[in-house]
Tab-separated table of C-alpha atoms in Angstrom:
chain	number	residue	atom	x	y	z
A	1313	MET	CA	0.089	-0.069	0.051
A	1314	THR	CA	1.148	3.493	-0.768
A	1315	GLN	CA	2.265	5.385	2.351
A	1316	ALA	CA	0.528	8.651	3.106
A	1317	PRO	CA	2.589	11.841	2.914
A	1318	GLU	CA	3.523	13.866	5.966
A	1319	ILE	CA	0.492	15.622	7.274
A	1320	HIS	CA	1.020	19.264	8.471
A	1321	GLY	CA	-1.211	21.692	10.423
A	1322	LEU	CA	-3.348	21.696	13.578
A	1323	CYS	CA	-5.010	18.689	15.030
A	1324	PRO	CA	-6.131	18.417	18.655
A	1325	ALA	CA	-6.239	14.935	19.992
A	1326	ARG	CA	-10.045	15.010	19.949
A	1327	PHE	CA	-9.889	15.024	16.145
A	1328	ASN	CA	-7.378	12.310	15.656
A	1329	ALA	CA	-10.001	10.352	13.801
A	1330	VAL	CA	-10.411	13.105	11.310
A	1331	LYS	CA	-6.614	13.125	10.823
A	1332	ASN	CA	-6.771	9.321	10.265
A	1333	ALA	CA	-9.520	9.755	7.610
A	1334	PHE	CA	-7.609	12.447	5.895
A	1335	ALA	CA	-4.497	10.265	5.682
A	1336	ALA	CA	-6.637	7.284	4.490
A	1337	ASN	CA	-7.756	9.474	1.584
A	1338	PHE	CA	-4.201	9.436	0.265
A	1339	VAL	CA	-3.877	5.738	0.302
A	1340	ASP	CA	-7.198	4.042	0.352
A	1341	ALA	CA	-9.796	6.615	-0.948
A	1342	PRO	CA	-13.252	5.661	-2.056
A	1343	GLU	CA	-13.530	4.905	-5.761
A	1344	GLY	CA	-9.768	4.890	-5.976
A	1345	LEU	CA	-9.585	8.577	-5.725
A	1346	ASN	CA	-6.435	8.744	-3.832
A	1347	GLU	CA	-5.418	12.299	-2.885
A	1348	LEU	CA	-2.579	14.051	-4.615
A	1349	ALA	CA	-2.816	17.051	-2.328
A	1350	ALA	CA	-5.553	18.203	0.009
A	1351	ARG	CA	-6.611	20.401	2.764
A	1352	PHE	CA	-9.396	20.218	5.403
A	1353	SER	CA	-10.180	22.898	7.844
A	1354	LEU	CA	-12.800	23.666	10.333
A	1355	THR	CA	-13.965	26.400	12.809
A	1356	ILE	CA	-15.909	26.038	15.903
A	1357	ASP	CA	-17.689	29.178	17.188
A	1358	GLY	CA	-15.506	31.179	14.737
A	1359	GLU	CA	-12.049	29.741	15.975
A	1360	VAL	CA	-9.961	27.594	13.892
A	1361	ALA	CA	-10.029	24.042	15.516
A	1362	LEU	CA	-8.497	21.948	12.941
A	1363	ASP	CA	-6.332	22.517	9.831
A	1364	LEU	CA	-4.762	19.836	7.906
A	1365	TRP	CA	-2.845	19.709	4.713
A	1366	ALA	CA	-0.576	17.373	2.740
A	1367	GLY	CA	0.751	16.431	-0.654
A	1368	SER	CA	2.179	18.112	-3.633
A	1369	ALA	CA	1.118	21.363	-5.212
A	1370	ASP	CA	2.281	20.289	-8.586
A	1371	LEU	CA	1.375	17.084	-10.505
A	1372	ALA	CA	5.187	16.250	-10.806
A	1373	GLY	CA	5.376	16.027	-7.029
A	1374	THR	CA	8.136	18.417	-6.745
A	1375	LYS	CA	6.501	21.242	-4.959
A	1376	PRO	CA	4.996	20.807	-1.623
A	1377	PHE	CA	1.481	21.872	-0.789
A	1378	THR	CA	1.835	24.447	1.953
A	1379	GLU	CA	-0.245	26.586	4.242
A	1380	ASP	CA	-0.049	29.386	1.515
A	1381	THR	CA	-1.055	27.150	-1.413
A	1382	LEU	CA	-4.200	28.466	-3.235
A	1383	VAL	CA	-6.722	26.143	-4.875
A	1384	PRO	CA	-9.373	26.982	-7.377
A	1385	VAL	CA	-12.718	25.730	-5.772
A	1386	PHE	CA	-15.037	26.485	-8.728
A	1387	SER	CA	-18.740	26.391	-7.540
A	1388	THR	CA	-17.744	26.152	-3.918
A	1389	GLY	CA	-17.215	29.942	-4.309
A	1390	LYS	CA	-20.950	30.435	-4.703
A	1391	ALA	CA	-21.221	30.113	-0.874
A	1392	VAL	CA	-19.056	33.252	-0.709
A	1393	MET	CA	-21.162	34.863	-3.398
A	1394	ALA	CA	-24.287	34.295	-1.280
A	1395	LEU	CA	-22.706	36.013	1.643
A	1396	MET	CA	-21.605	38.995	-0.547
A	1397	ILE	CA	-25.160	39.450	-1.748
A	1398	ALA	CA	-26.463	39.044	1.931
A	1399	ARG	CA	-24.151	41.865	2.873
A	1400	CYS	CA	-25.974	44.163	0.271
A	1401	VAL	CA	-29.434	43.074	1.851
A	1402	ASP	CA	-28.025	43.766	5.294
A	1403	LYS	CA	-26.840	47.281	4.277
A	1404	GLY	CA	-30.341	48.060	2.830
A	1405	LEU	CA	-29.031	48.158	-0.693
A	1406	LEU	CA	-31.191	45.283	-1.739
A	1407	SER	CA	-34.094	43.031	-0.540
A	1408	TYR	CA	-34.513	39.502	-1.396
A	1409	GLU	CA	-38.182	40.371	-2.404
A	1410	ASP	CA	-37.023	43.254	-4.745
A	1411	ARG	CA	-37.487	42.502	-8.411
A	1412	VAL	CA	-34.179	42.184	-10.206
A	1413	ALA	CA	-35.550	44.544	-13.014
A	1414	ASP	CA	-36.274	47.283	-10.467
A	1415	HIS	CA	-32.315	47.573	-10.157
A	1416	TRP	CA	-31.373	46.375	-13.557
A	1417	PRO	CA	-34.220	47.297	-16.030
A	1418	ALA	CA	-32.810	45.511	-19.032
A	1419	PHE	CA	-33.013	42.340	-17.231
A	1420	GLY	CA	-36.758	42.471	-17.162
A	1421	ALA	CA	-36.939	41.666	-20.924
A	1422	ALA	CA	-38.696	38.472	-22.395
A	1423	GLY	CA	-40.810	37.745	-19.359
A	1424	LYS	CA	-38.211	38.107	-16.513
A	1425	ASP	CA	-39.715	41.300	-15.136
A	1426	ARG	CA	-41.199	39.691	-12.034
A	1427	LEU	CA	-38.337	37.663	-10.893
A	1428	THR	CA	-37.097	38.489	-7.356
A	1429	VAL	CA	-33.563	38.654	-6.026
A	1430	GLY	CA	-34.339	35.594	-3.841
A	1431	GLN	CA	-35.545	33.703	-6.810
A	1432	LEU	CA	-32.492	34.634	-8.930
A	1433	MET	CA	-30.219	33.550	-6.184
A	1434	SER	CA	-31.940	30.230	-5.854
A	1435	HIS	CA	-31.480	29.370	-9.548
A	1436	GLN	CA	-35.114	30.124	-10.671
A	1437	SER	CA	-34.438	32.690	-13.454
A	1438	GLY	CA	-34.441	30.148	-16.333
A	1439	LEU	CA	-30.972	31.335	-17.566
A	1440	PRO	CA	-28.649	28.325	-16.688
A	1441	GLY	CA	-26.737	28.919	-19.891
A	1442	PHE	CA	-27.192	30.482	-23.433
A	1443	SER	CA	-30.089	29.308	-25.419
A	1444	ASP	CA	-28.123	29.945	-28.730
A	1445	GLY	CA	-24.653	28.735	-29.625
A	1446	VAL	CA	-21.781	30.972	-28.485
A	1447	GLU	CA	-17.953	30.809	-28.501
A	1448	PRO	CA	-16.373	29.821	-25.277
A	1449	ALA	CA	-14.306	33.135	-25.243
A	1450	ILE	CA	-17.551	35.249	-24.620
A	1451	TRP	CA	-17.195	34.570	-20.910
A	1452	PHE	CA	-14.219	36.930	-20.980
A	1453	ASP	CA	-16.328	39.796	-22.146
A	1454	ARG	CA	-18.569	40.497	-19.081
A	1455	GLN	CA	-20.841	43.051	-20.766
A	1456	ALA	CA	-21.318	40.724	-23.813
A	1457	VAL	CA	-22.564	38.031	-21.340
A	1458	LEU	CA	-24.885	40.358	-19.419
A	1459	ASP	CA	-26.385	41.834	-22.534
A	1460	ARG	CA	-27.188	38.375	-23.950
A	1461	LEU	CA	-28.526	37.152	-20.692
A	1462	ALA	CA	-30.706	40.175	-20.108
A	1463	ALA	CA	-32.291	39.809	-23.507
A	1464	GLN	CA	-32.696	36.173	-23.404
A	1465	THR	CA	-35.911	34.349	-23.093
A	1466	PRO	CA	-35.891	31.943	-20.017
A	1467	LEU	CA	-35.601	28.325	-20.736
A	1468	TRP	CA	-38.544	27.759	-18.392
A	1469	ALA	CA	-41.182	29.971	-16.600
A	1470	PRO	CA	-39.079	32.001	-14.068
A	1471	GLY	CA	-40.043	31.295	-10.486
A	1472	THR	CA	-41.660	27.936	-11.157
A	1473	ALA	CA	-38.640	25.609	-10.780
A	1474	SER	CA	-34.936	25.629	-9.982
A	1475	GLY	CA	-32.280	24.712	-12.593
A	1476	TYR	CA	-28.736	25.094	-11.365
A	1477	HIS	CA	-26.903	28.006	-13.145
A	1478	PRO	CA	-23.229	26.652	-13.033
A	1479	ILE	CA	-21.611	29.946	-14.435
A	1480	THR	CA	-24.384	32.448	-15.489
A	1481	ILE	CA	-25.394	33.116	-11.780
A	1482	GLY	CA	-22.102	34.533	-11.130
A	1483	TYR	CA	-22.517	37.210	-13.810
A	1484	LEU	CA	-26.147	37.900	-12.834
A	1485	ALA	CA	-25.357	38.121	-9.095
A	1486	GLY	CA	-22.195	39.997	-9.874
A	1487	GLU	CA	-24.000	42.593	-11.950
A	1488	LEU	CA	-26.751	43.165	-9.397
A	1489	PHE	CA	-24.091	43.626	-6.745
A	1490	ARG	CA	-22.133	46.150	-8.838
A	1491	ILE	CA	-25.241	48.193	-9.558
A	1492	VAL	CA	-26.324	48.532	-5.979
A	1493	ASP	CA	-22.766	48.609	-4.277
A	1494	GLY	CA	-20.733	50.357	-6.953
A	1495	ARG	CA	-17.939	47.869	-6.746
A	1496	SER	CA	-17.299	44.529	-8.377
A	1497	MET	CA	-17.872	41.561	-5.971
A	1498	GLY	CA	-14.165	40.660	-6.230
A	1499	ALA	CA	-13.148	44.159	-5.206
A	1500	ALA	CA	-15.608	44.125	-2.383
A	1501	LEU	CA	-14.437	40.698	-1.159
A	1502	ARG	CA	-10.973	42.068	-0.915
A	1503	GLU	CA	-11.892	45.366	0.848
A	1504	ASP	CA	-14.618	44.237	3.203
A	1505	PHE	CA	-13.229	40.718	4.089
A	1506	ALA	CA	-9.852	39.598	2.749
A	1507	GLN	CA	-7.793	42.630	3.827
A	1508	PRO	CA	-9.509	43.482	7.260
A	1509	PHE	CA	-9.837	39.838	8.330
A	1510	ASP	CA	-6.716	38.494	6.707
A	1511	LEU	CA	-8.719	35.918	4.497
A	1512	ASP	CA	-6.679	34.524	1.513
A	1513	LEU	CA	-9.776	34.426	-0.805
A	1514	TRP	CA	-9.839	35.878	-4.241
A	1515	ILE	CA	-12.505	36.470	-6.841
A	1516	GLY	CA	-10.262	37.435	-9.733
A	1517	LEU	CA	-6.683	36.506	-8.823
A	1518	PRO	CA	-3.870	38.986	-9.614
A	1519	GLU	CA	-1.028	37.538	-11.734
A	1520	SER	CA	1.346	38.164	-8.883
A	1521	GLU	CA	-0.424	35.364	-6.928
A	1522	HIS	CA	-0.508	32.736	-9.796
A	1523	GLY	CA	2.677	31.115	-8.633
A	1524	ARG	CA	0.945	29.925	-5.470
A	1525	VAL	CA	-1.897	28.079	-7.235
A	1526	ALA	CA	-1.948	24.342	-7.105
A	1527	GLN	CA	-2.125	22.255	-10.307
A	1528	LEU	CA	-5.191	20.109	-10.742
A	1529	ARG	CA	-5.765	16.622	-12.211
A	1530	LYS	CA	-9.077	16.709	-14.076
A	1531	PRO	CA	-11.714	14.151	-13.500
A	1532	ALA	CA	-11.384	10.790	-15.350
A	1533	ALA	CA	-15.082	10.816	-16.305
A	1534	ALA	CA	-17.840	13.390	-16.894
A	1535	PRO	CA	-20.456	14.096	-14.244
A	1536	ASP	CA	-23.667	12.142	-14.302
A	1537	LEU	CA	-26.476	14.645	-15.097
A	1538	GLY	CA	-29.202	12.108	-15.691
A	1539	PRO	CA	-31.257	12.156	-18.880
A	1540	ILE	CA	-29.875	15.007	-21.156
A	1541	ASP	CA	-32.268	17.640	-22.502
A	1542	PRO	CA	-31.721	21.181	-24.036
A	1543	ILE	CA	-31.723	22.721	-20.436
A	1544	LYS	CA	-28.846	20.586	-19.363
A	1545	LYS	CA	-27.020	21.067	-22.554
A	1546	ALA	CA	-27.175	24.874	-22.208
A	1547	ALA	CA	-25.957	24.656	-18.519
A	1548	PHE	CA	-23.158	22.133	-18.966
A	1549	LEU	CA	-22.598	20.491	-22.355
A	1550	ASP	CA	-22.921	22.984	-25.236
A	1551	ARG	CA	-19.487	24.132	-26.569
A	1552	GLY	CA	-19.955	27.636	-25.182
A	1553	SER	CA	-21.313	26.574	-21.810
A	1554	ALA	CA	-17.967	27.249	-20.074
A	1555	PRO	CA	-15.099	29.682	-20.509
A	1556	GLY	CA	-12.367	28.652	-22.897
A	1557	GLY	CA	-9.962	29.672	-25.483
A	1558	ARG	CA	-7.941	32.199	-23.273
A	1559	GLY	CA	-5.551	30.163	-21.121
A	1560	SER	CA	-5.272	29.793	-17.352
A	1561	THR	CA	-3.822	33.158	-16.719
A	1562	GLU	CA	-6.791	35.139	-18.093
A	1563	TRP	CA	-9.255	32.667	-16.412
A	1564	ARG	CA	-7.722	33.304	-13.031
A	1565	MET	CA	-7.609	36.987	-13.308
A	1566	ALA	CA	-11.305	37.118	-14.457
A	1567	GLU	CA	-13.930	37.969	-11.717
A	1568	ILE	CA	-16.429	35.010	-12.042
A	1569	PRO	CA	-18.043	34.741	-8.492
A	1570	SER	CA	-19.808	31.509	-9.483
A	1571	ALA	CA	-16.757	29.634	-10.837
A	1572	ASN	CA	-13.189	30.797	-10.301
A	1573	LEU	CA	-12.725	31.640	-6.634
A	1574	HIS	CA	-9.152	30.809	-5.437
A	1575	GLY	CA	-8.444	30.287	-1.738
A	1576	THR	CA	-7.434	28.126	1.085
A	1577	ALA	CA	-9.545	25.659	3.023
A	1578	ARG	CA	-8.847	27.528	6.299
A	1579	ASP	CA	-10.103	30.867	5.095
A	1580	LEU	CA	-13.118	29.431	3.285
A	1581	ALA	CA	-14.077	27.798	6.639
A	1582	ARG	CA	-13.412	31.090	8.514
A	1583	MET	CA	-15.703	33.046	5.843
A	1584	MET	CA	-18.510	30.336	6.325
A	1585	SER	CA	-18.123	30.845	10.200
A	1586	VAL	CA	-20.257	33.949	9.567
A	1587	VAL	CA	-23.059	31.511	9.081
A	1588	ALA	CA	-22.138	29.183	11.876
A	1589	THR	CA	-21.819	32.006	14.551
A	1590	GLY	CA	-25.050	33.948	13.580
A	1591	GLY	CA	-23.249	36.688	11.694
A	1592	ALA	CA	-19.991	37.302	13.173
A	1593	LEU	CA	-16.345	36.943	11.719
A	1594	ASP	CA	-13.536	37.019	14.284
A	1595	GLU	CA	-16.162	38.065	16.856
A	1596	LEU	CA	-17.103	41.205	14.910
A	1597	PRO	CA	-20.599	41.392	13.525
A	1598	VAL	CA	-20.828	41.396	9.792
A	1599	LEU	CA	-24.385	40.236	9.164
A	1600	SER	CA	-27.463	40.572	11.230
A	1601	GLN	CA	-29.212	37.431	12.347
A	1602	GLN	CA	-32.283	38.513	10.509
A	1603	THR	CA	-30.525	38.789	7.246
A	1604	LEU	CA	-28.709	35.500	7.861
A	1605	ALA	CA	-31.985	33.741	8.470
A	1606	GLU	CA	-33.429	35.226	5.141
A	1607	ALA	CA	-30.285	34.155	3.218
A	1608	MET	CA	-30.513	30.609	4.616
A	1609	ARG	CA	-34.226	29.869	4.449
A	1610	GLU	CA	-35.668	27.616	1.785
A	1611	ARG	CA	-36.709	29.432	-1.345
A	1612	ILE	CA	-37.510	26.391	-3.446
A	1613	HIS	CA	-37.610	22.574	-3.154
A	1614	GLY	CA	-38.057	19.962	-5.806
A	1615	PRO	CA	-36.492	18.187	-8.612
A	1616	ASP	CA	-33.813	20.381	-10.217
A	1617	LYS	CA	-33.870	20.998	-13.959
A	1618	VAL	CA	-30.104	20.686	-14.316
A	1619	LEU	CA	-28.803	18.683	-11.284
A	1620	PRO	CA	-29.977	15.098	-11.036
A	1621	TYR	CA	-31.199	15.638	-7.478
A	1622	VAL	CA	-34.057	17.015	-5.400
A	1623	MET	CA	-32.795	20.334	-4.231
A	1624	SER	CA	-33.542	22.610	-1.428
A	1625	TRP	CA	-32.179	26.062	-2.368
A	1626	ALA	CA	-31.612	29.041	-0.147
A	1627	ALA	CA	-30.503	32.425	-1.528
A	1628	GLY	CA	-27.460	31.204	-3.049
A	1629	PHE	CA	-26.562	28.408	-0.669
A	1630	THR	CA	-27.334	24.713	-1.126
A	1631	ARG	CA	-29.271	23.450	1.886
A	1632	ASN	CA	-28.380	20.242	3.311
A	1633	ALA	CA	-32.005	18.964	3.710
A	1634	GLY	CA	-32.260	15.634	1.680
A	1635	LEU	CA	-28.725	15.713	0.439
A	1636	ASN	CA	-26.865	15.029	3.892
A	1637	VAL	CA	-23.464	16.101	2.580
A	1638	PHE	CA	-22.927	18.770	5.121
A	1639	GLY	CA	-23.235	16.609	8.283
A	1640	PRO	CA	-26.493	15.479	9.857
A	1641	ASN	CA	-28.255	18.862	10.334
A	1642	PRO	CA	-30.784	19.561	7.553
A	1643	GLU	CA	-30.530	23.317	8.268
A	1644	ALA	CA	-26.690	23.340	7.389
A	1645	VAL	CA	-25.882	25.351	4.199
A	1646	GLY	CA	-23.049	25.485	1.899
A	1647	HIS	CA	-21.842	24.644	-1.580
A	1648	CYS	CA	-19.775	22.006	-3.574
A	1649	GLY	CA	-17.381	22.706	-6.390
A	1650	TRP	CA	-16.414	20.967	-9.594
A	1651	GLY	CA	-14.071	18.087	-8.630
A	1652	GLY	CA	-15.074	17.640	-5.069
A	1653	SER	CA	-14.334	20.736	-3.005
A	1654	LEU	CA	-16.919	21.956	-0.490
A	1655	ALA	CA	-17.599	24.575	2.208
A	1656	PHE	CA	-20.370	24.591	4.636
A	1657	ALA	CA	-21.680	25.966	7.982
A	1658	ASP	CA	-23.875	24.282	10.564
A	1659	PRO	CA	-25.354	26.817	13.102
A	1660	ALA	CA	-26.670	24.009	15.219
A	1661	THR	CA	-23.094	23.041	16.284
A	1662	GLY	CA	-21.256	26.293	15.502
A	1663	VAL	CA	-19.110	24.444	12.966
A	1664	SER	CA	-17.939	25.599	9.698
A	1665	ALA	CA	-15.652	23.519	7.454
A	1666	ALA	CA	-14.008	23.427	4.034
A	1667	TYR	CA	-12.282	20.773	1.927
A	1668	VAL	CA	-10.126	21.455	-1.052
A	1669	MET	CA	-8.048	19.001	-3.271
A	1670	THR	CA	-6.149	18.752	-6.427
A	1671	ARG	CA	-7.247	15.426	-7.692
A	1672	GLN	CA	-10.851	16.039	-9.093
A	1673	SER	CA	-13.582	13.521	-9.112
A	1674	PRO	CA	-16.752	13.518	-11.345
A	1675	HIS	CA	-19.094	13.995	-8.288
A	1676	LEU	CA	-21.255	17.081	-8.597
A	1677	ILE	CA	-22.252	17.007	-4.847
A	1678	GLY	CA	-20.958	14.851	-2.202
A	1679	ASP	CA	-17.439	13.733	-3.132
A	1680	PRO	CA	-16.766	10.576	-1.073
A	1681	ARG	CA	-13.468	11.844	0.230
A	1682	ALA	CA	-15.069	14.886	1.636
A	1683	LEU	CA	-18.047	12.763	3.023
A	1684	ARG	CA	-15.547	10.647	4.875
A	1685	LEU	CA	-13.930	13.633	6.556
A	1686	VAL	CA	-17.259	15.215	7.435
A	1687	GLU	CA	-18.606	11.942	8.939
A	1688	ALA	CA	-15.467	11.622	10.997
A	1689	LEU	CA	-15.769	15.234	12.101
A	1690	TYR	CA	-19.133	14.836	13.405
A	1691	ALA	CA	-18.334	11.500	15.173
A	1692	ALA	CA	-15.617	13.550	16.971
A	1693	LEU	CA	-18.008	16.201	18.000
């Protein structure tokens, strides 16, 4: 059997079983998904209580994965996006019951005029992708994406069902944020959270930081979307359904809140502690409990038109109810990302946690390596 690499970080004795599960993922992972590098971090009542990392930051195995290594977490960043929109609500710039078109009139075209902010954030707009063929490079032209989505006829009646918006939600929520706040979401994340709270989280990564980014091994298989139809094709499978054609440097520098957040597991867990603690970060209030409750409550429940699951969506968060990927509490919220990463918060226990890795799996939700760690965590609690 392969030997686990040296494990670094913080692990009190009460979490030895979590460390053992973390080590096991390197040598005997479910489905043969042995880790190349990974990190798992958690906070309890806002304090970092566990932080483990190991492996190599490059695929050649020559560069150690360190405390400062950044990992692209793809859709896991949607949990941060949800918190950034909640901040706008808390500051009175937005309400979840506002109609999106009241702030962004062009968005109201083609029958989208009554869609609320809460419905937009819970993937009910009917815009999971482009209805007509586009070139993958369009995603690097923010205004072109926004103009096309604002004019587009929804792929289903808005507000009647959820259909996961893998990338478009980042442009839509990002534009709504920019209109009411005046800054891009990436700039606001830096100014309001990353700098004052020393969080190594980035929506739009400056080229000066690219040397810290771990290399990923892509999944060996495509995700299982269930029966394929035009809606799923628009969201995931059409040629222009994801950014392409520009290289990794431009991809990392772009600000796509739904898809290209780079960060560390520790600071994702710390950011999610805002939810776990009732609105505080490092004991400083950043969200009211009322706004947090509105951000976390169920907005829609039922079969998703894009993901092959029955989903319970909050305002940007995946709710744990029915999925059971964020521990045993159905009220826990978070998000999973392409390849296996996750971040979540459980107010019932005061726990927030995040998992990042460099070997990607085809699981859309509930990577078995992450589930092993979360199970060991709750057993230790």
